[in-house]
Tab-separated table of C-alpha atoms in Angstrom:
chain	number	residue	atom	x	y	z
A	1	MET	CA	212.336	-41.786	11.462
A	2	VAL	CA	211.609	-38.051	11.698
A	3	PRO	CA	211.832	-36.661	15.256
A	4	ARG	CA	208.449	-35.913	16.783
A	5	GLY	CA	207.223	-32.400	16.017
A	6	ARG	CA	209.704	-31.817	13.172
A	7	ARG	CA	209.003	-31.800	9.477
A	8	PRO	CA	211.252	-33.757	7.077
A	9	VAL	CA	214.074	-31.695	5.583
A	10	ALA	CA	213.245	-32.377	1.919
A	11	PRO	CA	209.686	-30.966	2.035
A	12	ARG	CA	210.949	-27.904	3.896
A	13	ILE	CA	213.589	-27.287	1.233
A	14	GLY	CA	211.015	-27.806	-1.496
A	15	HIS	CA	208.648	-25.344	0.157
A	16	ALA	CA	211.451	-22.775	0.469
A	17	VAL	CA	212.309	-23.140	-3.230
A	18	ASP	CA	208.645	-22.847	-4.234
A	19	THR	CA	208.329	-19.739	-2.079
A	20	ALA	CA	211.399	-18.109	-3.644
A	21	VAL	CA	210.177	-18.858	-7.170
A	22	GLY	CA	206.707	-17.604	-6.301
A	23	TRP	CA	207.999	-14.332	-4.882
A	24	THR	CA	210.170	-13.808	-7.965
A	25	ARG	CA	207.228	-14.340	-10.310
A	26	LEU	CA	205.000	-12.077	-8.224
A	27	SER	CA	207.625	-9.330	-8.101
A	28	LEU	CA	208.110	-9.408	-11.870
A	29	ARG	CA	204.376	-9.376	-12.507
A	30	THR	CA	203.905	-6.504	-10.071
A	31	ALA	CA	206.665	-4.491	-11.721
A	32	ILE	CA	205.154	-5.030	-15.171
A	33	TYR	CA	201.541	-4.278	-14.243
A	34	ALA	CA	202.258	-1.406	-11.855
A	35	GLY	CA	204.831	0.124	-14.176
A	36	THR	CA	202.387	-0.028	-17.073
A	37	SER	CA	199.594	1.335	-14.888
A	38	SER	CA	201.609	4.333	-13.724
A	39	THR	CA	202.681	5.090	-17.304
A	40	VAL	CA	199.115	4.809	-18.559
A	41	GLY	CA	197.907	6.995	-15.707
A	42	ALA	CA	200.350	9.713	-16.700
A	43	ILE	CA	199.243	9.910	-20.331
A	44	THR	CA	195.508	9.071	-20.276
A	45	PRO	CA	192.650	10.919	-18.569
A	46	GLY	CA	190.983	9.209	-15.623
A	47	PRO	CA	191.969	6.114	-13.665
A	48	HIS	CA	189.835	3.551	-15.496
A	49	LEU	CA	192.595	1.857	-17.489
A	50	SER	CA	194.804	1.748	-14.387
A	51	GLN	CA	191.960	0.087	-12.487
A	52	TRP	CA	191.501	-2.460	-15.260
A	53	LEU	CA	195.206	-3.315	-15.113
A	54	PHE	CA	195.013	-3.623	-11.323
A	55	ALA	CA	192.117	-6.085	-11.599
A	56	ARG	CA	194.118	-8.136	-14.110
A	57	TRP	CA	197.098	-8.200	-11.707
A	58	CYS	CA	194.856	-9.330	-8.853
A	59	ARG	CA	193.343	-12.199	-10.849
A	60	ALA	CA	196.731	-13.337	-12.142
A	61	THR	CA	198.119	-13.308	-8.593
A	62	LEU	CA	195.259	-15.439	-7.283
A	63	ARG	CA	195.690	-17.909	-10.151
A	64	GLN	CA	199.401	-18.201	-9.387
A	65	ILE	CA	198.792	-19.209	-5.765
A	66	GLY	CA	195.738	-21.330	-6.531
A	67	VAL	CA	193.164	-19.255	-4.641
A	68	THR	CA	189.518	-19.371	-5.685
A	69	VAL	CA	187.014	-16.759	-4.550
A	70	ASP	CA	183.382	-17.492	-3.713
A	71	ALA	CA	181.799	-14.050	-4.078
A	72	GLU	CA	178.098	-13.296	-3.717
A	73	GLY	CA	175.899	-10.279	-3.141
A	74	LEU	CA	178.199	-7.631	-4.594
A	75	GLU	CA	175.442	-5.922	-6.597
A	76	PRO	CA	175.021	-3.151	-3.954
A	77	THR	CA	178.628	-2.062	-4.499
A	78	ARG	CA	177.619	-1.029	-8.023
A	79	GLU	CA	173.940	-0.164	-7.617
A	80	HIS	CA	174.533	2.315	-4.787
A	81	ALA	CA	177.653	3.997	-6.156
A	82	PRO	CA	179.095	6.369	-5.265
A	83	CYS	CA	179.205	4.941	-1.773
A	84	VAL	CA	181.536	4.132	1.093
A	85	LEU	CA	182.601	0.470	0.985
A	86	VAL	CA	183.846	-1.146	4.198
A	87	ALA	CA	185.518	-4.561	4.508
A	88	ASN	CA	187.017	-6.461	7.425
A	89	HIS	CA	190.794	-6.832	7.206
A	90	LEU	CA	192.307	-10.279	7.764
A	91	SER	CA	195.407	-10.567	5.582
A	92	ALA	CA	197.613	-8.913	2.977
A	93	LEU	CA	195.754	-11.193	0.577
A	94	ASP	CA	192.575	-9.130	1.082
A	95	ILE	CA	193.754	-6.570	-1.473
A	96	PRO	CA	194.109	-8.880	-4.506
A	97	VAL	CA	190.996	-10.806	-3.453
A	98	LEU	CA	188.844	-7.669	-3.365
A	99	GLY	CA	190.522	-6.200	-6.424
A	100	ALA	CA	189.744	-9.347	-8.412
A	101	VAL	CA	185.975	-9.208	-7.830
A	102	LEU	CA	184.974	-5.571	-7.337
A	103	GLU	CA	183.728	-3.671	-10.362
A	104	GLY	CA	183.027	-0.027	-11.008
A	105	ASP	CA	184.971	3.095	-10.151
A	106	TYR	CA	186.397	3.087	-6.634
A	107	ARG	CA	189.471	4.214	-4.690
A	108	TRP	CA	191.286	2.547	-1.822
A	109	VAL	CA	192.252	4.298	1.383
A	110	ALA	CA	195.695	2.830	2.111
A	111	LYS	CA	198.519	3.521	4.526
A	112	ARG	CA	200.964	6.104	3.220
A	113	GLU	CA	203.911	3.695	3.461
A	114	LEU	CA	202.539	1.730	0.491
A	115	PHE	CA	202.684	4.836	-1.685
A	116	ARG	CA	206.467	4.886	-1.200
A	117	VAL	CA	206.990	1.337	-2.489
A	118	PRO	CA	208.469	1.288	-6.025
A	119	PHE	CA	205.969	0.286	-8.723
A	120	VAL	CA	203.161	-0.306	-6.206
A	121	GLY	CA	203.264	3.287	-4.996
A	122	TRP	CA	203.454	4.602	-8.544
A	123	HIS	CA	200.251	2.746	-9.387
A	124	LEU	CA	198.493	3.995	-6.243
A	125	TRP	CA	199.300	7.607	-7.057
A	126	SER	CA	198.441	7.342	-10.758
A	127	ALA	CA	195.089	5.655	-10.082
A	128	GLY	CA	194.082	8.318	-7.561
A	129	HIS	CA	193.982	6.181	-4.422
A	130	ILE	CA	194.000	7.935	-1.053
A	131	PRO	CA	196.969	7.808	1.351
A	132	VAL	CA	196.466	7.996	5.102
A	133	ASP	CA	199.256	8.822	7.526
A	134	ARG	CA	198.465	6.617	10.512
A	135	LYS	CA	201.287	8.148	12.553
A	136	ALA	CA	199.741	11.615	12.298
A	137	GLY	CA	196.786	10.629	14.465
A	138	ARG	CA	193.971	13.177	14.657
A	139	LYS	CA	195.885	15.647	12.474
A	140	ALA	CA	195.361	13.303	9.516
A	141	VAL	CA	191.571	13.209	9.899
A	142	GLY	CA	190.741	16.541	8.241
A	143	PRO	CA	192.872	16.100	5.087
A	144	LEU	CA	191.694	12.490	4.749
A	145	GLN	CA	188.029	13.494	4.977
A	146	ASP	CA	188.593	16.186	2.343
A	147	ARG	CA	190.185	13.683	-0.050
A	148	ILE	CA	187.341	11.209	0.470
A	149	ASP	CA	184.752	13.962	-0.084
A	150	ARG	CA	186.373	14.921	-3.393
A	151	VAL	CA	186.415	11.338	-4.650
A	152	LEU	CA	182.743	10.828	-3.740
A	153	ARG	CA	181.719	14.140	-5.336
A	154	ASP	CA	183.469	13.052	-8.528
A	155	GLY	CA	181.264	9.944	-8.625
A	156	ALA	CA	183.671	7.241	-7.434
A	157	SER	CA	183.229	5.044	-4.372
A	158	VAL	CA	185.779	4.765	-1.556
A	159	LEU	CA	186.919	1.493	0.041
A	160	LEU	CA	188.188	1.409	3.628
A	161	PHE	CA	189.121	-1.186	6.232
A	162	PRO	CA	187.388	0.240	9.335
A	163	GLU	CA	189.465	-1.911	11.707
A	164	GLY	CA	192.471	0.144	10.616
A	165	THR	CA	194.856	-2.816	10.484
A	166	ARG	CA	194.829	-6.560	9.860
A	167	SER	CA	193.451	-8.875	12.507
A	168	LYS	CA	196.237	-10.887	14.138
A	169	ASP	CA	194.068	-13.980	14.699
A	170	GLY	CA	191.005	-13.700	12.444
A	171	ALA	CA	188.728	-12.225	15.115
A	172	LEU	CA	186.792	-9.104	14.137
A	173	GLN	CA	188.348	-6.003	15.723
A	174	LYS	CA	186.685	-2.775	16.813
A	175	PHE	CA	185.797	-0.328	14.046
A	176	LYS	CA	187.272	3.159	13.892
A	177	MET	CA	185.032	6.112	13.065
A	178	GLY	CA	186.531	7.400	9.800
A	179	ALA	CA	184.489	5.419	7.274
A	180	PHE	CA	181.211	6.143	9.030
A	181	GLN	CA	181.916	9.841	9.417
A	182	ALA	CA	182.772	9.954	5.712
A	183	ALA	CA	179.462	8.353	4.691
A	184	VAL	CA	177.384	10.594	6.960
A	185	ARG	CA	179.274	13.730	5.970
A	186	ALA	CA	178.860	13.030	2.243
A	187	GLY	CA	175.298	11.704	2.555
A	188	VAL	CA	176.098	8.520	0.624
A	189	PRO	CA	175.239	4.856	1.336
A	190	LEU	CA	177.577	2.652	3.350
A	191	VAL	CA	177.944	-0.852	1.895
A	192	PRO	CA	179.599	-3.687	3.898
A	193	ILE	CA	181.763	-6.393	2.307
A	194	VAL	CA	182.485	-9.429	4.487
A	195	LEU	CA	185.693	-11.445	3.928
A	196	ASP	CA	186.673	-14.811	5.350
A	197	GLY	CA	189.452	-17.313	4.650
A	198	THR	CA	192.377	-15.096	3.672
A	199	GLN	CA	193.806	-15.166	7.199
A	200	ALA	CA	194.395	-18.906	6.979
A	201	ILE	CA	196.371	-18.574	3.734
A	202	VAL	CA	198.619	-15.622	4.606
A	203	ARG	CA	198.724	-14.784	8.305
A	204	LYS	CA	199.571	-11.316	9.588
A	205	GLY	CA	203.350	-10.932	9.678
A	206	ALA	CA	203.971	-13.964	7.446
A	207	PHE	CA	205.815	-13.808	4.127
A	208	THR	CA	204.840	-17.277	2.946
A	209	LEU	CA	201.622	-19.095	2.191
A	210	ASP	CA	200.464	-21.766	4.598
A	211	PRO	CA	200.672	-24.933	2.454
A	212	SER	CA	198.063	-26.686	4.607
A	213	ALA	CA	195.410	-23.950	4.377
A	214	PRO	CA	192.366	-24.291	2.100
A	215	ARG	CA	192.825	-22.037	-0.936
A	216	ARG	CA	189.221	-20.844	-0.934
A	217	VAL	CA	188.101	-17.378	0.137
A	218	THR	CA	184.548	-16.228	0.779
A	219	ILE	CA	183.213	-12.738	0.069
A	220	ARG	CA	179.679	-11.607	0.861
A	221	GLY	CA	178.348	-8.196	-0.054
A	222	LEU	CA	175.582	-6.923	2.208
A	223	PRO	CA	172.826	-4.352	1.614
A	224	PRO	CA	173.604	-0.754	2.582
A	225	VAL	CA	173.327	-0.002	6.297
A	226	PRO	CA	170.701	2.736	6.767
A	227	TYR	CA	171.279	5.776	8.923
A	228	ASP	CA	169.051	8.606	10.129
A	229	ALA	CA	169.365	11.523	7.686
A	230	ASP	CA	167.698	13.950	10.130
A	231	LEU	CA	170.114	12.950	12.893
A	232	ALA	CA	172.979	13.270	10.421
A	233	ARG	CA	172.040	16.918	9.839
A	234	ARG	CA	171.526	17.696	13.532
A	235	ASP	CA	174.360	15.662	15.042
A	236	PRO	CA	176.617	14.024	12.448
A	237	ASP	CA	178.906	12.487	15.068
A	238	ALA	CA	175.985	10.739	16.774
A	239	ALA	CA	174.727	9.500	13.402
A	240	ALA	CA	178.203	8.174	12.544
A	241	ARG	CA	178.457	6.363	15.885
A	242	ALA	CA	175.053	4.755	15.383
A	243	LEU	CA	176.042	3.745	11.852
A	244	ARG	CA	179.270	2.208	13.135
A	245	GLU	CA	177.436	0.112	15.729
A	246	ALA	CA	174.822	-1.070	13.233
A	247	THR	CA	177.507	-1.983	10.693
A	248	TYR	CA	179.572	-3.858	13.267
A	249	ALA	CA	176.500	-5.909	14.194
A	250	ARG	CA	176.020	-6.776	10.505
A	251	PHE	CA	179.607	-8.008	10.250
A	252	VAL	CA	179.302	-10.099	13.404
A	253	GLU	CA	176.105	-11.722	12.153
A	254	ALA	CA	177.554	-12.437	8.702
A	255	LEU	CA	180.842	-13.871	9.996
A	256	ASP	CA	179.014	-16.010	12.552
A	257	GLY	CA	177.002	-17.429	9.656
A	258	LEU	CA	180.040	-18.093	7.477
A	259	ARG	CA	181.938	-19.746	10.342
A	260	GLY	CA	178.933	-21.740	11.493
A	261	ALA	CA	178.734	-20.720	15.142
A	262	GLU	CA	177.354	-17.874	17.217
A	263	GLY	CA	180.182	-15.719	18.541
A	264	ALA	CA	182.687	-17.104	16.026
A	265	ALA	CA	183.240	-13.647	14.525
A	266	LEU	CA	184.767	-12.414	17.774
A	267	ARG	CA	186.964	-15.436	18.449
A	268	PRO	CA	190.254	-16.448	16.769
A	269	TYR	CA	189.585	-18.172	13.477
A	270	PRO	CA	190.020	-21.949	14.200
A	271	PRO	CA	192.988	-22.754	11.923
A	272	VAL	CA	194.928	-19.784	13.310
A	273	ALA	CA	194.118	-20.739	16.894
A	274	ALA	CA	195.154	-24.325	16.270
A	275	ARG	CA	198.549	-23.280	14.903
A	276	ALA	CA	199.125	-20.887	17.792
A	277	ALA	CA	198.442	-23.676	20.281
A	278	GLU	CA	200.962	-26.072	18.730
């Protein structure tokens, strides 16, 4: 008989072996794709081939771990390009999930630490993605805005996580101003992308998949959030604040709908809460 509250040893060993094999396969695939991408980026004009390779890596990664993506409503991400894309951030898995389904020319805004990771960082630099130094605080705002402006002027969209970091429990966090200031400053549409389900598969701080979690992720693209162009000219900060509030309300409404209860967007996602209570 297995002691109450403890898992049998054999399944735990099996899970550890599966995890080790999975990480090895993922590391090799990442090295191959990212290495090829950075080489291609160095010898060919534009980031398009690097982006194509990144999408292939994302889809192969999701196949390896058995994740399916239910994506709807992503037409605005293409029809309104160049634009500022904003997505809620639940898990490290958000990156391959979004990369597998998004089309068109776009750049990520990612923490600078990722640009220093071998292979991964080489790809990020070669594909023209945008680093942000979160430790620099307000001093990073000006250079970041300039980089975003250049990308948008060149006709590519920019993708940001306005929460700034992953949610620890699946609840929607407050939005920072950067994405909304960027949209108002450039005069481009702001298009929301709502994610749900990744936090149950790979929790923040975890290095393994939860074997009990459903391997299905939901993505919903929403129409652009309008903002007052006259106010943007007169008082861009006020316009950005209004845009942030309107966008946050859209995310709350969409997540409440996906989770089937009013207020669910602002509460811990049920599977995460259940594990924390054990």
